[in-house]
Every structure is written in C-alpha cells, then in structure tokens.
mmCIF file of C-alpha atoms and ligand atoms in Angstrom:
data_model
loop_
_atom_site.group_PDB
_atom_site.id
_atom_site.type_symbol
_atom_site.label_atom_id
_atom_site.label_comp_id
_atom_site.label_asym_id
_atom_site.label_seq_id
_atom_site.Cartn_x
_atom_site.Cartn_y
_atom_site.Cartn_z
ATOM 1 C CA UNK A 1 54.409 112.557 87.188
ATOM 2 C CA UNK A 2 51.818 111.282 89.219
ATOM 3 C CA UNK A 3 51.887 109.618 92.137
ATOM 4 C CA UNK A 4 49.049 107.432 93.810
ATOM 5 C CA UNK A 5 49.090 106.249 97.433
ATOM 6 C CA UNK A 6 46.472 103.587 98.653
ATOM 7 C CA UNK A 7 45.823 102.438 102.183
ATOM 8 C CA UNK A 8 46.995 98.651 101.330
ATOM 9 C CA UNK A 9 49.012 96.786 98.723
ATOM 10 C CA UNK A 10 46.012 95.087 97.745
ATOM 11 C CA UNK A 11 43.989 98.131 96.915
ATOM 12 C CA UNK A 12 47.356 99.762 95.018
ATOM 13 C CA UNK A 13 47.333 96.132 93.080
ATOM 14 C CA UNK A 14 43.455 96.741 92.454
ATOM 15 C CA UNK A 15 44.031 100.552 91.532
ATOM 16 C CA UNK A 16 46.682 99.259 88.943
ATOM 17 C CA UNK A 17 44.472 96.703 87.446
ATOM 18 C CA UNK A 18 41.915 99.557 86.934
ATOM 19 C CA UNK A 19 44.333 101.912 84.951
ATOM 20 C CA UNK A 20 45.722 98.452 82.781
ATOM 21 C CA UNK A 21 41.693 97.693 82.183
ATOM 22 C CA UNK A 22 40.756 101.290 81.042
ATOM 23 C CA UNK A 23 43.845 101.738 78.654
ATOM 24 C CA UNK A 24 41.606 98.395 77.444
ATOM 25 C CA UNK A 25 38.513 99.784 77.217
ATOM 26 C CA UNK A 26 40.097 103.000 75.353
ATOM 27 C CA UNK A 27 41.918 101.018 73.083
ATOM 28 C CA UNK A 28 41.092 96.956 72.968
ATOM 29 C CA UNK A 29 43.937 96.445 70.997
ATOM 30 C CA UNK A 30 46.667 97.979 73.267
ATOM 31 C CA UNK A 31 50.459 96.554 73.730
ATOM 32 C CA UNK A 32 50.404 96.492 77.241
ATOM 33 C CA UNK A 33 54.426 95.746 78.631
ATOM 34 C CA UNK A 34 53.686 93.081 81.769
ATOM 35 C CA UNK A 35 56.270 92.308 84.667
ATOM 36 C CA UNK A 36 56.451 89.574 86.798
ATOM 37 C CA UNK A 37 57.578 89.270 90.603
ATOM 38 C CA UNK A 38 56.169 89.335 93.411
ATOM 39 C CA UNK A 39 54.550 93.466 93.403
ATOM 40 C CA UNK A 40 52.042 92.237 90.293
ATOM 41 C CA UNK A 41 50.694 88.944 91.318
ATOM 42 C CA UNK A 42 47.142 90.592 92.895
ATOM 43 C CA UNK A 43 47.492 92.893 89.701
ATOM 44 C CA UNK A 44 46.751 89.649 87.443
ATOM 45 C CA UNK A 45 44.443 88.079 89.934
ATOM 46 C CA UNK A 46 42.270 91.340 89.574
ATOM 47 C CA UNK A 47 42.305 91.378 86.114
ATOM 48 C CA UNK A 48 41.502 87.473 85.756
ATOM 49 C CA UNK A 49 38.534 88.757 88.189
ATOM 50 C CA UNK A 50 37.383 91.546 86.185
ATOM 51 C CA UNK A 51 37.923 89.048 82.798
ATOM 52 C CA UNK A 52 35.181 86.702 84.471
ATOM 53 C CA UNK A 53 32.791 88.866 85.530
ATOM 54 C CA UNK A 54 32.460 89.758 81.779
ATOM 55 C CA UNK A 55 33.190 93.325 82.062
ATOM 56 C CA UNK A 56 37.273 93.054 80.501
ATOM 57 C CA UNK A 57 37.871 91.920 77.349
ATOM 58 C CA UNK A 58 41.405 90.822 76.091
ATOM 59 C CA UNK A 59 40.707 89.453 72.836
ATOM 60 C CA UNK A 60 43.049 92.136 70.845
ATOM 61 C CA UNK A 61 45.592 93.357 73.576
ATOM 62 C CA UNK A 62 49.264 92.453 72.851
ATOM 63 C CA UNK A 63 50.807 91.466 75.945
ATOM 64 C CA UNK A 64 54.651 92.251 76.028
ATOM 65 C CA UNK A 65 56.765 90.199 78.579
ATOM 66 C CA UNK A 66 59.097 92.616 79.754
ATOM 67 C CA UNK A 67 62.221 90.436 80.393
ATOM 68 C CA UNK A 68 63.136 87.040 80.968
ATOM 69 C CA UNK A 69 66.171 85.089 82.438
ATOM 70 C CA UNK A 70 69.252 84.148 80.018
ATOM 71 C CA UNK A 71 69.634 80.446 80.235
ATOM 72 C CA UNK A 72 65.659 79.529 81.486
ATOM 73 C CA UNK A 73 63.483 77.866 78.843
ATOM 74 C CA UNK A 74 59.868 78.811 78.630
ATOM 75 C CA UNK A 75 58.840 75.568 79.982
ATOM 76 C CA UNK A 76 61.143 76.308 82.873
ATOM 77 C CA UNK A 77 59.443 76.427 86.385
ATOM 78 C CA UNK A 78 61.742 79.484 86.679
ATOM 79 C CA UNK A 79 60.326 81.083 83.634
ATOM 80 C CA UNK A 80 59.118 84.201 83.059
ATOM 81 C CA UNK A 81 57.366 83.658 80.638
ATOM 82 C CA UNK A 82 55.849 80.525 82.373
ATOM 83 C CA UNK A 83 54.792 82.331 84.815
ATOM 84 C CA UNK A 84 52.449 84.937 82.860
ATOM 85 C CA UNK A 85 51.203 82.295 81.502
ATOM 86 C CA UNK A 86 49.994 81.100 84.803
ATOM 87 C CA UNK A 87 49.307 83.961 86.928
ATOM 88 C CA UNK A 88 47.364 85.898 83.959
ATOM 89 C CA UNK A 89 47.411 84.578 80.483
ATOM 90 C CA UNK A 90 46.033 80.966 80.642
ATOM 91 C CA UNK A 91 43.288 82.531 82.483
ATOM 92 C CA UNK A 92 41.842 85.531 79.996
ATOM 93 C CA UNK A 93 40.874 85.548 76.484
ATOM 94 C CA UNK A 94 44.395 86.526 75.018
ATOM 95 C CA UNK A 95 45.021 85.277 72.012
ATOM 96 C CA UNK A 96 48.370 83.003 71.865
ATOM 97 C CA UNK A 97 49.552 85.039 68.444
ATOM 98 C CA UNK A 98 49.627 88.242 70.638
ATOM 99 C CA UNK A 99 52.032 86.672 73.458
ATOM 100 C CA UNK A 100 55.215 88.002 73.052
ATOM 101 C CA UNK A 101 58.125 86.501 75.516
ATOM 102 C CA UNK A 102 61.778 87.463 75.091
ATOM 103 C CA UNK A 103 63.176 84.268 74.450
ATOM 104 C CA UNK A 104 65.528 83.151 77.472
ATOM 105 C CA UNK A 105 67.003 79.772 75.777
ATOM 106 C CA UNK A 106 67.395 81.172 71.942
ATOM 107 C CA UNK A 107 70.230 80.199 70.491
ATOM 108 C CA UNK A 108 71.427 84.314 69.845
ATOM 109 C CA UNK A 109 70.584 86.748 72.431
ATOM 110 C CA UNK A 110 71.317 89.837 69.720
ATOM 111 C CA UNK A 111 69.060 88.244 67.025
ATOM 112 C CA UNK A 112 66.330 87.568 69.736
ATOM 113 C CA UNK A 113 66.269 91.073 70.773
ATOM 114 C CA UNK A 114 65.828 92.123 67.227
ATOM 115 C CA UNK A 115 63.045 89.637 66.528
ATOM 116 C CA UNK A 116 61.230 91.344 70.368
ATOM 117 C CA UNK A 117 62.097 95.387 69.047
ATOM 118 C CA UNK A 118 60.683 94.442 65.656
ATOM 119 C CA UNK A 119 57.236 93.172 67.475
ATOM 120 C CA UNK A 120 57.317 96.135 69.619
ATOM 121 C CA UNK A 121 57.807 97.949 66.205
ATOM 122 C CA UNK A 122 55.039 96.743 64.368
ATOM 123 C CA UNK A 123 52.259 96.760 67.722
ATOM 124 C CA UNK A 124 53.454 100.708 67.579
ATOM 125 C CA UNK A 125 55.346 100.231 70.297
ATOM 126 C CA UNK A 126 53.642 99.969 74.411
ATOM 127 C CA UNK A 127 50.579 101.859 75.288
ATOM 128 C CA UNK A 128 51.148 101.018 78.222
ATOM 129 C CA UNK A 129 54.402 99.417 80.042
ATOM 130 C CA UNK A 130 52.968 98.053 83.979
ATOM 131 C CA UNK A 131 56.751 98.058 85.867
ATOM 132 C CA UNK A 132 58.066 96.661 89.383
ATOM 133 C CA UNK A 133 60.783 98.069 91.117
ATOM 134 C CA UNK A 134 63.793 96.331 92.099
ATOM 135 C CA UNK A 135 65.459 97.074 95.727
ATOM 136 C CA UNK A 136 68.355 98.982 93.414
ATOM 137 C CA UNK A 137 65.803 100.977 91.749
ATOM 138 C CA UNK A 138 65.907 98.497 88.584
ATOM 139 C CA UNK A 139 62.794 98.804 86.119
ATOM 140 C CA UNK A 140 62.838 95.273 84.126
ATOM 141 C CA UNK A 141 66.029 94.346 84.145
ATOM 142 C CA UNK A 142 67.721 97.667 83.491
ATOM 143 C CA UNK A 143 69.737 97.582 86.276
ATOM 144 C CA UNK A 144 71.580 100.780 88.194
ATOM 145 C CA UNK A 145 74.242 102.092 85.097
ATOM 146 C CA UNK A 146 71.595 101.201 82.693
ATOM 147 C CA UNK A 147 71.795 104.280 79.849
ATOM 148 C CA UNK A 148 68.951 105.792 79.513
ATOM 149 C CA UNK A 149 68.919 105.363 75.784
ATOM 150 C CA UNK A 150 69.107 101.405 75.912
ATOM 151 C CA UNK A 151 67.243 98.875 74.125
ATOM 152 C CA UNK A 152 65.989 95.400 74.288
ATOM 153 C CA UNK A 153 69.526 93.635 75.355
ATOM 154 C CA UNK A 154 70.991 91.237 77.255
ATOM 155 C CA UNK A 155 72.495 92.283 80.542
ATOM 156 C CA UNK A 156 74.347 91.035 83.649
ATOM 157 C CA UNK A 157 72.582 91.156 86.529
ATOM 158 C CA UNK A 158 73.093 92.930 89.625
ATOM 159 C CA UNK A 159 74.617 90.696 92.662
ATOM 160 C CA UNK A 160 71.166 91.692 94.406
ATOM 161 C CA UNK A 161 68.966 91.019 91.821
ATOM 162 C CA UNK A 162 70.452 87.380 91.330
ATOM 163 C CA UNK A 163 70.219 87.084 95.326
ATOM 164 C CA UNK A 164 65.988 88.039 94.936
ATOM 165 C CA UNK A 165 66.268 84.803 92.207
ATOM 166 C CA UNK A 166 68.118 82.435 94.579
ATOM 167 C CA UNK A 167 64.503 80.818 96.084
ATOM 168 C CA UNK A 168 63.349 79.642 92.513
ATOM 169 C CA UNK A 169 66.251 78.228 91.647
ATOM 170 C CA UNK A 170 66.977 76.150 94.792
ATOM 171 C CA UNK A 171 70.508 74.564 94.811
ATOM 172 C CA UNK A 172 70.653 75.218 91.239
ATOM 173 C CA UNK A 173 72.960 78.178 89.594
ATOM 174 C CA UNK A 174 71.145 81.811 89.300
ATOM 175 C CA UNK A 175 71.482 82.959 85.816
ATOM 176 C CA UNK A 176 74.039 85.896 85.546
ATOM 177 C CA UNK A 177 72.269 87.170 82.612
ATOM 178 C CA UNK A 178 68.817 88.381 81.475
ATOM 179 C CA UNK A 179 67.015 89.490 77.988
ATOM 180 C CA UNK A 180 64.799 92.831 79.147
ATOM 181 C CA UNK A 181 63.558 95.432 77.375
ATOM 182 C CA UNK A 182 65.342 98.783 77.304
ATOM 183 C CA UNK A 183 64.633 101.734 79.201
ATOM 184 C CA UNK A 184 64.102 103.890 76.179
ATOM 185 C CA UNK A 185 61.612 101.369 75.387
ATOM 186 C CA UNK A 186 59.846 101.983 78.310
ATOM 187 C CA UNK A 187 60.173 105.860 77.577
ATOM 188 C CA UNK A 188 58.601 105.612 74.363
ATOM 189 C CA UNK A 189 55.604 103.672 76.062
ATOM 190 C CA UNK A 190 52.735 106.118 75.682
ATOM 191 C CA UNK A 191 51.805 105.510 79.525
ATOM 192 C CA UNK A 192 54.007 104.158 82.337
ATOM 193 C CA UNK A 193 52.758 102.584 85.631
ATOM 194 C CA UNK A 194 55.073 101.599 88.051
ATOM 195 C CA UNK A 195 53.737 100.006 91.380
ATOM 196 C CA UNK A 196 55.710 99.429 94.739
ATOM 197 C CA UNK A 197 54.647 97.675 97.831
ATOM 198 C CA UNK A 198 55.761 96.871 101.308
ATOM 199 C CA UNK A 199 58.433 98.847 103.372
ATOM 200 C CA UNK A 200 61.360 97.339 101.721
ATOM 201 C CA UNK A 201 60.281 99.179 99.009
ATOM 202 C CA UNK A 202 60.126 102.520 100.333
ATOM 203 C CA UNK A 203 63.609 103.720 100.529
ATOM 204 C CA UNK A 204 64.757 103.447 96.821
ATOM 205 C CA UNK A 205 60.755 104.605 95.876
ATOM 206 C CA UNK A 206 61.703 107.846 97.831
ATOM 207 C CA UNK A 207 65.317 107.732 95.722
ATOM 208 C CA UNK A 208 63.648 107.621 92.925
ATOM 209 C CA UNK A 209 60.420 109.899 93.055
ATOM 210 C CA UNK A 210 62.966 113.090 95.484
ATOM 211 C CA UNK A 211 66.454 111.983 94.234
ATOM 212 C CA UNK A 212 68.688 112.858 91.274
ATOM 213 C CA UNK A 213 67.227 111.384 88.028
ATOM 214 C CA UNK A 214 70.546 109.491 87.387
ATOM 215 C CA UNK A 215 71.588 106.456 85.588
ATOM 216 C CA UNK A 216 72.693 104.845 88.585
ATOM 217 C CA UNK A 217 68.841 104.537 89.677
ATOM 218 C CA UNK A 218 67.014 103.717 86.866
ATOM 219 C CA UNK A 219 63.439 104.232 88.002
ATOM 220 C CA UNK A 220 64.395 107.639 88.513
ATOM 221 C CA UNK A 221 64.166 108.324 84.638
ATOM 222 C CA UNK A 222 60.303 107.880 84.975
ATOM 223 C CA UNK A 223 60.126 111.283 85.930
ATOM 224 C CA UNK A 224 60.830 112.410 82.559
ATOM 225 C CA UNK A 225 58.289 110.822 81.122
ATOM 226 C CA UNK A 226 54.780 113.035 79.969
ATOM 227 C CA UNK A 227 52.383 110.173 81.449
ATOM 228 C CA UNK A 228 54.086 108.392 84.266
ATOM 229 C CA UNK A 229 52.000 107.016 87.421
ATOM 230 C CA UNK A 230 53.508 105.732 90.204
ATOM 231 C CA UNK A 231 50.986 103.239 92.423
ATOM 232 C CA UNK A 232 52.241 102.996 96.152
ATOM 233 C CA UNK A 233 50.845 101.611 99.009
ATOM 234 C CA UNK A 234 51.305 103.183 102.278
ATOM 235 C CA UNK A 235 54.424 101.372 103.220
ATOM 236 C CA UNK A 236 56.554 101.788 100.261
ATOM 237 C CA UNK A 237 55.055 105.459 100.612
ATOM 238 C CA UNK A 238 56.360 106.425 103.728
ATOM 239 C CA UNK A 239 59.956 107.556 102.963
ATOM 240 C CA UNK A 240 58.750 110.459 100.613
ATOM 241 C CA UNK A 241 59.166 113.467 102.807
ATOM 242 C CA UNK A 242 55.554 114.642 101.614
ATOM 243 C CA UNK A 243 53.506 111.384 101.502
ATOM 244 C CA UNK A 244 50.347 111.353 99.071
ATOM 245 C CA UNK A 245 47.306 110.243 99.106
HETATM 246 P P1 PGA B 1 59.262 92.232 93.094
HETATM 247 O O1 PGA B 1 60.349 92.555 92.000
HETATM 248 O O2 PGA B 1 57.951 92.648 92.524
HETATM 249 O O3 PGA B 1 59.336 90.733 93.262
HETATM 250 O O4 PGA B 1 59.613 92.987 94.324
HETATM 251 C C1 PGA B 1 60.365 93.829 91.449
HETATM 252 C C2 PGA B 1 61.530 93.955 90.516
HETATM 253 O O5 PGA B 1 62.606 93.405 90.790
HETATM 254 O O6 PGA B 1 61.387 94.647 89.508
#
C-alpha cells in the first residue's frame, strides 16, 4: 500500500495521470478501468494534454468504464458513458472497438454483465483500475456491504450516493440502480489507483487507509491488494493521524 500526498488536487490529478500514462508506455496495450465524477475530471484533462503534445499514445489501450447508471442510455446527458466520451475519449486516439461501457439501458442487466466480465476476460483482465471514492467509502458502485468477492452486477444504490446524482438529473427520478464492476474485479487488477480530493473526502480516506478492512467500507479492501496507490491531496489527507507526503 502506498500512499501519495500532493500539495493540491490539481497536482494529485496530474500525479495520477502520470502513473495511468506510464502503465502506457510499459504496456501500450493496457486495460485501464476509468471512473467518472467529479475527483477524475483534471485526470482526463491531463491526459488529453499529454495526448497532444505527442508524447501519449492511446492507440491500443482498452479503456474499461467502470459502472454506469441502470435506466440511463448512452446518449443520456446523465451518462456515464457519455461522459468519458467527452471528458477523455473523443479527445485521444482510442480506438472505438476498445471502448467498453456497461450498458445502462440493455434490455438484461445479468446478460450485460456477462457480455462486460467476458471483455474483461479476454483484455486479461485491468492493468490498471483508476478509482474515486464515494463519501461511504464506495469504489465504483460497490457500495458499503459490498462482498468482497463480487462481480460485475447490478446493485441498489446507497440513499447518499443517489443524493450525489440528484444535480444531473434535475426534477427527474435518480436511478435506484447501477451496473459496476465488482470489487474482486478490481482486486484482480494488476495495479490499483485510487485518488481523493477536497476535505469532504478526508474522513472516510482516513476510514479506509487506519480503519478495519471491512465490508461495510469498501475502499478499505484496497489494502489487501500487492500494488495499491492511493493519490491524496492535502485536504482529503489530513484526517490520517500520520499525514504523508
Ligand atoms: P466524486 O465521486 O469523484 O464525484 O467525488 C467519487 C465516487 O463516488 O466514487
């Protein structure tokens, strides 16, 4: 377990982007796992950046949405899937065969999940899954009670999680369900990165990294894992009783 602590959430975002871009370099053709939120958006803007100035190529990567919401078509301004598409992929040089979305509008959630494990299955599974946190310590869309031997599924989500949804979907409903992929997924990813920013973050980071490694806080499980990095700014830092740097 390693953990990282940068002065800023941009330079955490930018320290991120550097460990997604050398997993690249070592192996162009890596199945990276991508999030969305809020936490990666200067993640994919530094990538784009390092795409342009010629130095990052993305030609062979697989690119693995983690999870999307049940009910939300890809064409959806509440997508997921949509939103990769806008904040990273329409900008670099992946291919469109290499895109893989859990579908959030197929007509079987089971069969969907088998069609996303069977990709996973035949890229060899992640090199590298890039994870959020969610104020309950969620990691994709495994949320607290998650078992740690889960697979791609879909869930209920937690009454918080659906609240952090409410702004994108207006006056409209809040999906109650998601497709994400399953946290031993993310186990068997040969690298894990998880980045938290801001304060609000650094209660359940300090769960997590100086807790119980529990069910009941899924990010907590990272710190089983052989080749896990956590990326923190100062802020979401500053509850561990011995802050890094
Ligand atoms: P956020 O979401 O990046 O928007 O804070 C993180 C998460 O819920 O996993």
């Amino acid at each position: 377990m390693e953990i990282l602590t940068l002065p800023t959430a941009e330079a955490a975002c930018v320290r991120a982007a550097e460990i997604v871009a050398q997993a690249v370099v070592v192996r162009p053709e890596a199945a990276l796992g991508l999030p969305t939120g809020r936490t990666p958006v200067p993640i994919y803007a530094e990538l784009v950046r390092r795409r342009r100035a010629g130095g990052l190529r993305l030609g062979a990567v697989r690119a693995f949405g983690l999870d999307e919401l049940w009910g939300v078509p890809a064409s959806a301004p509440a997508s997921f899937r949509r939103e990769l598409d806008g904040a990273f992929y329409r900008h670099v040089d992946i291919v469109a065969a290499n895109i893989y979305a859990l579908d959030g509008a197929a007509a079987d959630a089971t069969a969907e999940a088998a069609a996303y494990e069977a990709a996973l299955g035949r890229a060899g599974g992640l090199d590298l899954a890039l994870l959020g946190i969610g104020g309950n310590g969620h990691i994709a869309f495994n949320e607290p009670g998650s078992p740690f031997a889960s697979r791609t599924r879909l869930v209920a989500l937690a009454a918080e999680t659906r609240e952090a949804q409410r702004a994108a979907f207006g006056t409209a409903p809040v999906p109650t369900h998601a497709l994400t992929i399953g946290i031993a997924n993310i186990l068997e990813a040969r690298r894990v990165v998880l980045v938290a920013t801001g304060a609000a973050k650094a209660e359940i980071v300090a769960r997590a990294l100086e807790g119980t490694v529990t069910e009941a806080l899924p990010a907590s499980v990272l710190r089983q894992h052989a080749a896990a990095t956590f990326v923190l700014d100062e802020a979401a830092a500053s509850r561990l009783t011995a802050p890094r740097r």
